[in-house]
Tab-separated table of C-alpha atoms and ligand atoms in Angstrom:
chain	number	residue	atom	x	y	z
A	1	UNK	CA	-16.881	-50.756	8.576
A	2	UNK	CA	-17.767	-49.787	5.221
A	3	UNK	CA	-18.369	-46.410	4.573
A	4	UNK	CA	-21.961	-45.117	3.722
A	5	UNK	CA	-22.224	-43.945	-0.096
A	6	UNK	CA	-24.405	-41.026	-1.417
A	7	UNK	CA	-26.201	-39.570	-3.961
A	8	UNK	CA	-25.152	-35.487	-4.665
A	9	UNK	CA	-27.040	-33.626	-2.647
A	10	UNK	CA	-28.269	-31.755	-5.813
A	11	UNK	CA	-29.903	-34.989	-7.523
A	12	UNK	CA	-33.325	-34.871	-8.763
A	13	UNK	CA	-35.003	-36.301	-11.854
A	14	UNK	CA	-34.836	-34.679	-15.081
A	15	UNK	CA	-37.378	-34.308	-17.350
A	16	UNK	CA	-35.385	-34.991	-20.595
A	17	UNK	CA	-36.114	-37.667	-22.883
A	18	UNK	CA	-35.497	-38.757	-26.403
A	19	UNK	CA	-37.078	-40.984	-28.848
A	20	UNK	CA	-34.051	-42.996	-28.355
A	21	UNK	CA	-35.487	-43.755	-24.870
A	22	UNK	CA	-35.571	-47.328	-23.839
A	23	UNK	CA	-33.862	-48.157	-27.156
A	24	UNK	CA	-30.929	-51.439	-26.884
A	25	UNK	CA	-29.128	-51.614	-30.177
A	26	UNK	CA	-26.700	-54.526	-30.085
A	27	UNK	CA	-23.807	-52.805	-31.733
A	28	UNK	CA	-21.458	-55.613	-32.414
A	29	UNK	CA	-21.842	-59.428	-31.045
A	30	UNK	CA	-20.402	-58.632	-27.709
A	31	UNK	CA	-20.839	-55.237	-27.341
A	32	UNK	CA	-24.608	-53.921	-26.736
A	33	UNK	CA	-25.679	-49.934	-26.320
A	34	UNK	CA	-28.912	-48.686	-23.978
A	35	UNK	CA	-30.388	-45.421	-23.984
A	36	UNK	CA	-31.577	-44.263	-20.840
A	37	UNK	CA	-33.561	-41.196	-21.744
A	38	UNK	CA	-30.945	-38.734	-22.858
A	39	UNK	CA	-27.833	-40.692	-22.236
A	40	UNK	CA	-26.369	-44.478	-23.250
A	41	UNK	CA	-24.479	-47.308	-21.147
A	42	UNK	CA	-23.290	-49.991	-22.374
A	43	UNK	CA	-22.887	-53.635	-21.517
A	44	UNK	CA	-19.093	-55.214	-22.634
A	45	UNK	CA	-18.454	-59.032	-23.106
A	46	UNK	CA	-15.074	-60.087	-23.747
A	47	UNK	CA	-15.811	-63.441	-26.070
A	48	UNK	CA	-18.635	-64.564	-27.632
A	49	UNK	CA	-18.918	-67.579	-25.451
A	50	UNK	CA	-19.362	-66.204	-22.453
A	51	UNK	CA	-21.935	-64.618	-20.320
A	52	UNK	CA	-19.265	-62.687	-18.329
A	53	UNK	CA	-19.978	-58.792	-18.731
A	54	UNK	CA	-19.398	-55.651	-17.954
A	55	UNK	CA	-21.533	-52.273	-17.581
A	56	UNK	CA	-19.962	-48.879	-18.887
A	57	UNK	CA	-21.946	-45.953	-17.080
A	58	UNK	CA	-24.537	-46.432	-14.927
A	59	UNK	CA	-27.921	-43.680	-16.244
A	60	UNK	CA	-29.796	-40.787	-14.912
A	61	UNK	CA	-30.912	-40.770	-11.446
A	62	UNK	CA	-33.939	-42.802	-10.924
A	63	UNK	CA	-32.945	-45.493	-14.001
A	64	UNK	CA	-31.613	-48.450	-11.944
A	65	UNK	CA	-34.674	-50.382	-12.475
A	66	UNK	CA	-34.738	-50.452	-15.654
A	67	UNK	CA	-30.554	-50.907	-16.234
A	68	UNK	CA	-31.282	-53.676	-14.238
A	69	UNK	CA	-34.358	-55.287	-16.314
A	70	UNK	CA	-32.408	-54.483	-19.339
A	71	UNK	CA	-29.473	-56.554	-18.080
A	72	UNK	CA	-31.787	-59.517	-17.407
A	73	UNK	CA	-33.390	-59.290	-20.690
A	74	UNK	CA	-30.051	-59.490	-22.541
A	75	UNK	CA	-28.023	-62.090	-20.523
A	76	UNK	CA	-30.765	-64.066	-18.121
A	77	UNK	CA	-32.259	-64.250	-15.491
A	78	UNK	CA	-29.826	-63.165	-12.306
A	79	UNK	CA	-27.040	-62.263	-14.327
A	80	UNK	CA	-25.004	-59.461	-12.846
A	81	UNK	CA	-21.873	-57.309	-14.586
A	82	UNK	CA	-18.385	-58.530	-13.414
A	83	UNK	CA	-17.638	-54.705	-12.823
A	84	UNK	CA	-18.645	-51.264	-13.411
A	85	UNK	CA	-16.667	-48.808	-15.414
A	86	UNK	CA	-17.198	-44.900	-15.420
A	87	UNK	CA	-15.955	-42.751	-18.469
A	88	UNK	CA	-16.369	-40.184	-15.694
A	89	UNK	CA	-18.953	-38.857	-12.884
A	90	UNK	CA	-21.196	-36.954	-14.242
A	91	UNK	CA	-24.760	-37.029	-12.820
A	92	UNK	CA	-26.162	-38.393	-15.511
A	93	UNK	CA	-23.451	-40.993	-15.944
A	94	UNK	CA	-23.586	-42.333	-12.727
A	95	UNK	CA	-27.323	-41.621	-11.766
A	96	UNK	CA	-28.223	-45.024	-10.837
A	97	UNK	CA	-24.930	-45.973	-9.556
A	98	UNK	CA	-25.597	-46.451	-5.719
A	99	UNK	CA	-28.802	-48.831	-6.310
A	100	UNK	CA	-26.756	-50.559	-8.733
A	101	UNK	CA	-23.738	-51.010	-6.451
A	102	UNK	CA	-26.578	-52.492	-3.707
A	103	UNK	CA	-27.943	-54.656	-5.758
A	104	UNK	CA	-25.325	-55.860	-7.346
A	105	UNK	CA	-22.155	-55.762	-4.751
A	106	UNK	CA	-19.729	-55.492	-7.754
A	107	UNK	CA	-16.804	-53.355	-7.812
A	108	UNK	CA	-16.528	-49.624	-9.741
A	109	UNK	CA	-13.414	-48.422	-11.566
A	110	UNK	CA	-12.608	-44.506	-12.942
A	111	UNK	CA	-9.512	-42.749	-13.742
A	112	UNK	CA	-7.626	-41.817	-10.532
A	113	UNK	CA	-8.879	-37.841	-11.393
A	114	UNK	CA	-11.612	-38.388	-11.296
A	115	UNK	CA	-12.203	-40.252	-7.912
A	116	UNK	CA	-12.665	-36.518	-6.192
A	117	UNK	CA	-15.906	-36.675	-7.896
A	118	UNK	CA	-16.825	-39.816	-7.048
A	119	UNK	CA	-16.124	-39.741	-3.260
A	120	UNK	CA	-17.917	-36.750	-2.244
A	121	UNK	CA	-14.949	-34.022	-2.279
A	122	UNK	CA	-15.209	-32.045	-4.882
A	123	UNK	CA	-18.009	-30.592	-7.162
A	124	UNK	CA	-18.113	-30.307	-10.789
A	125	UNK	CA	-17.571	-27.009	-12.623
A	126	UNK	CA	-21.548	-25.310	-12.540
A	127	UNK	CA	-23.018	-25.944	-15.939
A	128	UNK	CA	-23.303	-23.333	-18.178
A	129	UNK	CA	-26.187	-22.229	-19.270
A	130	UNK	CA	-25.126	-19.248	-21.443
A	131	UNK	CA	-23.188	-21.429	-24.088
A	132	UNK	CA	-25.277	-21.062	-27.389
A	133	UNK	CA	-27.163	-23.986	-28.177
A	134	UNK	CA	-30.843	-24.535	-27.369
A	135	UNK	CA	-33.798	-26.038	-24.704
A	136	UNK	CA	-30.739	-28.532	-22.697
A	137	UNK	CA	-28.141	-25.777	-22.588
A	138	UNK	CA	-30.605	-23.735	-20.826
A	139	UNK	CA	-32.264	-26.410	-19.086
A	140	UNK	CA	-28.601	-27.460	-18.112
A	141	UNK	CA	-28.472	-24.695	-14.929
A	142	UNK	CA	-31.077	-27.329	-13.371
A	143	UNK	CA	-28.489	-30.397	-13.907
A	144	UNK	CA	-27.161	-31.654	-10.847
A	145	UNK	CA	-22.780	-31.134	-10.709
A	146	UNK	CA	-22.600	-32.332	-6.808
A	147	UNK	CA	-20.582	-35.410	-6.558
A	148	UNK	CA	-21.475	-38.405	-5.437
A	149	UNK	CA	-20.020	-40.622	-2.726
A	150	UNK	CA	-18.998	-43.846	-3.707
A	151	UNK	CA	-16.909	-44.513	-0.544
A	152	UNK	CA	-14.591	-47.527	-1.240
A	153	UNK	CA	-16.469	-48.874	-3.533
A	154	UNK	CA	-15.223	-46.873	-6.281
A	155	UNK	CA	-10.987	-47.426	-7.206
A	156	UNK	CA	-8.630	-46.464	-9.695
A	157	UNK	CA	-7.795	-48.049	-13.229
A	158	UNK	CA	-5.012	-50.586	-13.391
A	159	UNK	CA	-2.666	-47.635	-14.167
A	160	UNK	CA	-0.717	-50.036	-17.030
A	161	UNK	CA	-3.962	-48.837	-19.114
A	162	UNK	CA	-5.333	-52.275	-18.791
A	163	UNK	CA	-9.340	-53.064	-18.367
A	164	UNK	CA	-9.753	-55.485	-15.406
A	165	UNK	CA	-11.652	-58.651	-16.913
A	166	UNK	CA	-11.954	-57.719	-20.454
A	167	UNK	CA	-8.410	-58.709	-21.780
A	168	UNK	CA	-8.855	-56.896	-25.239
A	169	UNK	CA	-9.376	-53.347	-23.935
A	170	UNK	CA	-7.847	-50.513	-23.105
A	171	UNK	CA	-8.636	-47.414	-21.183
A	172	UNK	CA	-7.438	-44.055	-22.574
A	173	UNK	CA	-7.040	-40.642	-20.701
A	174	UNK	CA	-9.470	-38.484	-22.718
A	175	UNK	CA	-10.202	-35.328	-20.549
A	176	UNK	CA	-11.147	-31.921	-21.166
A	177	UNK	CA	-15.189	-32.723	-20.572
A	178	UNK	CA	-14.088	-33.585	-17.222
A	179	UNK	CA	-10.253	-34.073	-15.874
A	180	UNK	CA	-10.478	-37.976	-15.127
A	181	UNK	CA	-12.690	-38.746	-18.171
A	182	UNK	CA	-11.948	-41.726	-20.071
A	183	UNK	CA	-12.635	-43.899	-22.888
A	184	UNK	CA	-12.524	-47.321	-23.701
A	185	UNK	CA	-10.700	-48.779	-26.783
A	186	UNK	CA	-10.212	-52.180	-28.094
A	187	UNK	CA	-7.822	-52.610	-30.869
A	188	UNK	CA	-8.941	-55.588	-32.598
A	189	UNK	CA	-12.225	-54.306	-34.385
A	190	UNK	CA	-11.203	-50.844	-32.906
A	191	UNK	CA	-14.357	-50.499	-30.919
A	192	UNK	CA	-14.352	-47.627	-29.081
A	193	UNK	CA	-16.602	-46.635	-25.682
A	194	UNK	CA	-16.020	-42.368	-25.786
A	195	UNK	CA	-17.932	-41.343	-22.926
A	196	UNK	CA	-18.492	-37.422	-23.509
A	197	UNK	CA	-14.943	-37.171	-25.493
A	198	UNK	CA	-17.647	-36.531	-28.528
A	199	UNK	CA	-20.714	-36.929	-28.703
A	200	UNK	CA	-22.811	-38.582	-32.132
A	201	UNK	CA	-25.986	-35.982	-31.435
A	202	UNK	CA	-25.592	-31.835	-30.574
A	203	UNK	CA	-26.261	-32.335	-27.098
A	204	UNK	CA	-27.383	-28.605	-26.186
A	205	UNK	CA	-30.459	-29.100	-28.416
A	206	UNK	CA	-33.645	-30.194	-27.338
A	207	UNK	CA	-35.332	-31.033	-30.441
A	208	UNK	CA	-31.631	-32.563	-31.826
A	209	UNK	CA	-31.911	-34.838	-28.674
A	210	UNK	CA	-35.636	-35.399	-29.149
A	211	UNK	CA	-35.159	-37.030	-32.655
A	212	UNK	CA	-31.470	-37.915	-32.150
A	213	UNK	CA	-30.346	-36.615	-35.487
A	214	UNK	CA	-27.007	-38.229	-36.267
A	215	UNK	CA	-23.928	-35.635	-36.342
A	216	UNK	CA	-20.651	-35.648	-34.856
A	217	UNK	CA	-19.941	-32.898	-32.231
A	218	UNK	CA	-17.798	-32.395	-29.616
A	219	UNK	CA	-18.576	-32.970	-25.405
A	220	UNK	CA	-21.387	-31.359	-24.327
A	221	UNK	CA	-20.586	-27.831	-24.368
A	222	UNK	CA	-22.258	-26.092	-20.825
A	223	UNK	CA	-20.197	-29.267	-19.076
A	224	UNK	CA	-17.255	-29.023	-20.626
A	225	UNK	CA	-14.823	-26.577	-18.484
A	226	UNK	CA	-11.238	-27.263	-20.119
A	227	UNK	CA	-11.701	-26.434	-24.089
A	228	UNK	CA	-7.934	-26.828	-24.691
A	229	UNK	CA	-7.546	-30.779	-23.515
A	230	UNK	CA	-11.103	-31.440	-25.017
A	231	UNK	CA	-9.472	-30.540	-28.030
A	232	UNK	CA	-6.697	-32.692	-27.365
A	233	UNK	CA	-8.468	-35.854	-26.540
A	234	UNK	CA	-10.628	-35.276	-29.837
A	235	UNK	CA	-7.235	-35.700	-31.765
A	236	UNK	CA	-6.044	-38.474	-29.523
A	237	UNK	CA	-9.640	-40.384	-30.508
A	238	UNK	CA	-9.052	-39.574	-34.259
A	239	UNK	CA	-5.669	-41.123	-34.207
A	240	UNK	CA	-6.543	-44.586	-32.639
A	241	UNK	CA	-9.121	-44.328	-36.104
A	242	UNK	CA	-12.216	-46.115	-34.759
A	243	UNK	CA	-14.359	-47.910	-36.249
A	244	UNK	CA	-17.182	-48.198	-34.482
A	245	UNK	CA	-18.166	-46.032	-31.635
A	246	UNK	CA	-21.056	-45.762	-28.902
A	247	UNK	CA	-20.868	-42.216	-27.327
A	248	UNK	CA	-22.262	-41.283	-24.013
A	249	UNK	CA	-25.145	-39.153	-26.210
A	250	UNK	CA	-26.318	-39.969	-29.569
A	251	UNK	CA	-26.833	-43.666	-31.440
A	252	UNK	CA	-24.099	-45.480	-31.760
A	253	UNK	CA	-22.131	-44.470	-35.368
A	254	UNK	CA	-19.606	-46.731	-37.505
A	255	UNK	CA	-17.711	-46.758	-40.919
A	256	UNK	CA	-17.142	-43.690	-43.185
A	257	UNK	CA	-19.567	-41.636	-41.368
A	258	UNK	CA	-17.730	-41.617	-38.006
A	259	UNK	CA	-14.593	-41.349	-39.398
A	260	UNK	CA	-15.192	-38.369	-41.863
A	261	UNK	CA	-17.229	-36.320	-38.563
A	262	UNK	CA	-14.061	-37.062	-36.310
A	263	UNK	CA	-11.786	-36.054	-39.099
A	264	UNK	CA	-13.938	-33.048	-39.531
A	265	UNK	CA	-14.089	-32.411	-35.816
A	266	UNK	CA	-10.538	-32.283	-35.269
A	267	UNK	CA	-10.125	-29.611	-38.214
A	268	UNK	CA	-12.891	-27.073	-37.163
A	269	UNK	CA	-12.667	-27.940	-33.614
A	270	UNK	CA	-13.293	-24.655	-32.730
A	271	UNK	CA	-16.224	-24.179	-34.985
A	272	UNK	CA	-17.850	-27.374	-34.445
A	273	UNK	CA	-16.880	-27.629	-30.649
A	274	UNK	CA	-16.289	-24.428	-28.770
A	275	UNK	CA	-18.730	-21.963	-27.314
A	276	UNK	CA	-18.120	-18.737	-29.307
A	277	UNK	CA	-19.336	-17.018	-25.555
A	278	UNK	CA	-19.433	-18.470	-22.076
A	279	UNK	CA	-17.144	-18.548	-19.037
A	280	UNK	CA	-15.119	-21.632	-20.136
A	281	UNK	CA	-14.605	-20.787	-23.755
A	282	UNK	CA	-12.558	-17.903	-22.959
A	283	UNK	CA	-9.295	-19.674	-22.539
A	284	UNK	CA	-9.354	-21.554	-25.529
A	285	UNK	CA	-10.874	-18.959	-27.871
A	286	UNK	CA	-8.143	-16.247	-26.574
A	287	UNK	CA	-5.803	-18.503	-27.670
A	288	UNK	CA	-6.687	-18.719	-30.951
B	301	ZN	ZN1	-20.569	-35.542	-19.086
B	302	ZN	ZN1	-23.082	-36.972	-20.543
């Protein structure tokens, strides 16, 4: 019998938005990006000529509705992804997973780390609300870090690094925001899916958020626990030299700008990155 899944037991609605809200850029011909209020997903196909997709992330809580219209309004009437992947399990990343998985009976795939999250046995970190930053680093001690329960409907990535049905891709251990986070990487136009690796807007501030001003910065700081392998993944991203990116926060950025921020990123990590002051800043910043 199959196993009943679950929302945390800490999910609510948040009260965020963003002016990016609603917005679906179509990033490159196969590759489309949706902001659902304060946080993207995006939909993958793997040629031109086909109507087979998949859907990266799956919104806050409450948002399967509209992930749902949004997926009808861009490939017809019915259509359904072939598979959902999660750059990890944060609540705001998988918020409309479970409706999703209902209505759609497809499968789910994360990093085998990060499947602790994902079936209901372990919590996330607490957020942090004391990292410096402003309105959504304090509003962050309301954000849910209970896991969900996916049951067996969540499994591992192909652990060869390959993306089940999109041939081109290839998943990349990124972690530090969260241990099993991943990103998504495809080497022909080097497209890259980041997840929280970075982040294209500074997360922690409301009014930043509200207007989605355009600026590199690293994973959202009061949900980021391990500074040292954030750090790490940062320079892993730089050196795969994207050239294009949708991030799990922020508009999607290409060309000179996104690789002059990463650059830029990697060399002031600290600076642009790390909390100067909070419980999981400590580690890295007495090692520096
Ligand atoms: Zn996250
Ligand atoms: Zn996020």
């Amino acid at each position: 019998m199959e196993k009943e899944m679950h929302l945390g037991g800490d999910y609510k609605i948040i009260p965020a938005t963003s002016l990016a809200d609603g917005l679906s850029v179509q990033v490159l011909p196969d590759i489309y990006c949706k902001t659902i209020q304060i946080v993207n997903i995006a939909f993958i196909s793997d040629s031109q000529n086909t109507k087979e997709f998949v859907l990266v992330d799956a919104g806050m809580p409450g948002s399967a509705k509209e992930i749902i219209a949004a997926v009808q309004e861009t490939f017809g009437e019915g259509a359904r992804p072939q598979a959902i992947f999660l750059t990890h399990g944060h609540f705001d990343h998988v918020g409309a997973i479970l409706d999703l998985i209902t209505h759609w009976q497809v499968p789910v795939y994360a990093h085998n780390e990060e499947l602790p999250f994902l079936q209901g046995n372990k919590s996330y970190p607490e957020p942090d609300p004391s990292v410096e930053g402003g309105m959504i680093a304090k509003l962050s001690g309301m954000f849910p870090n209970e896991p969900v329960d996916l049951g067996n409907h969540v499994q591992q990535l192909p652990l060869d690094g390959t993306v089940p049905f999109l041939k081109e891709w290839k998943w990349h251990h990124t972690p530090g925001h969260t241990p099993g986070h991943v990103s998504f990487f495809r080497e022909r136009d080097r497209a890259l899916i980041a997840g929280d690796a970075f982040v294209t807007v500074k997360q922690e501030y409301l009014y930043k958020v509200l207007i989605q001003e355009q600026e590199i910065s690293g994973p959202p700081r009061y949900f980021t626990p391990d500074w040292l392998q954030a750090e790490a993944s940062v320079q892993k991203i730089n050196q795969l030299h994207p050239a294009v990116a949708v991030t799990g926060h922020g508009l999607p950025m290409a060309g000179d700008q996104l690789k002059e921020g990463l650059i830029s990123l990697v060399e002031n990590f600290q600076e642009i990155a790390v909390p100067d002051k909070g419980k999981y800043a400590d580690a890295y910043n007495q090692k520096m």
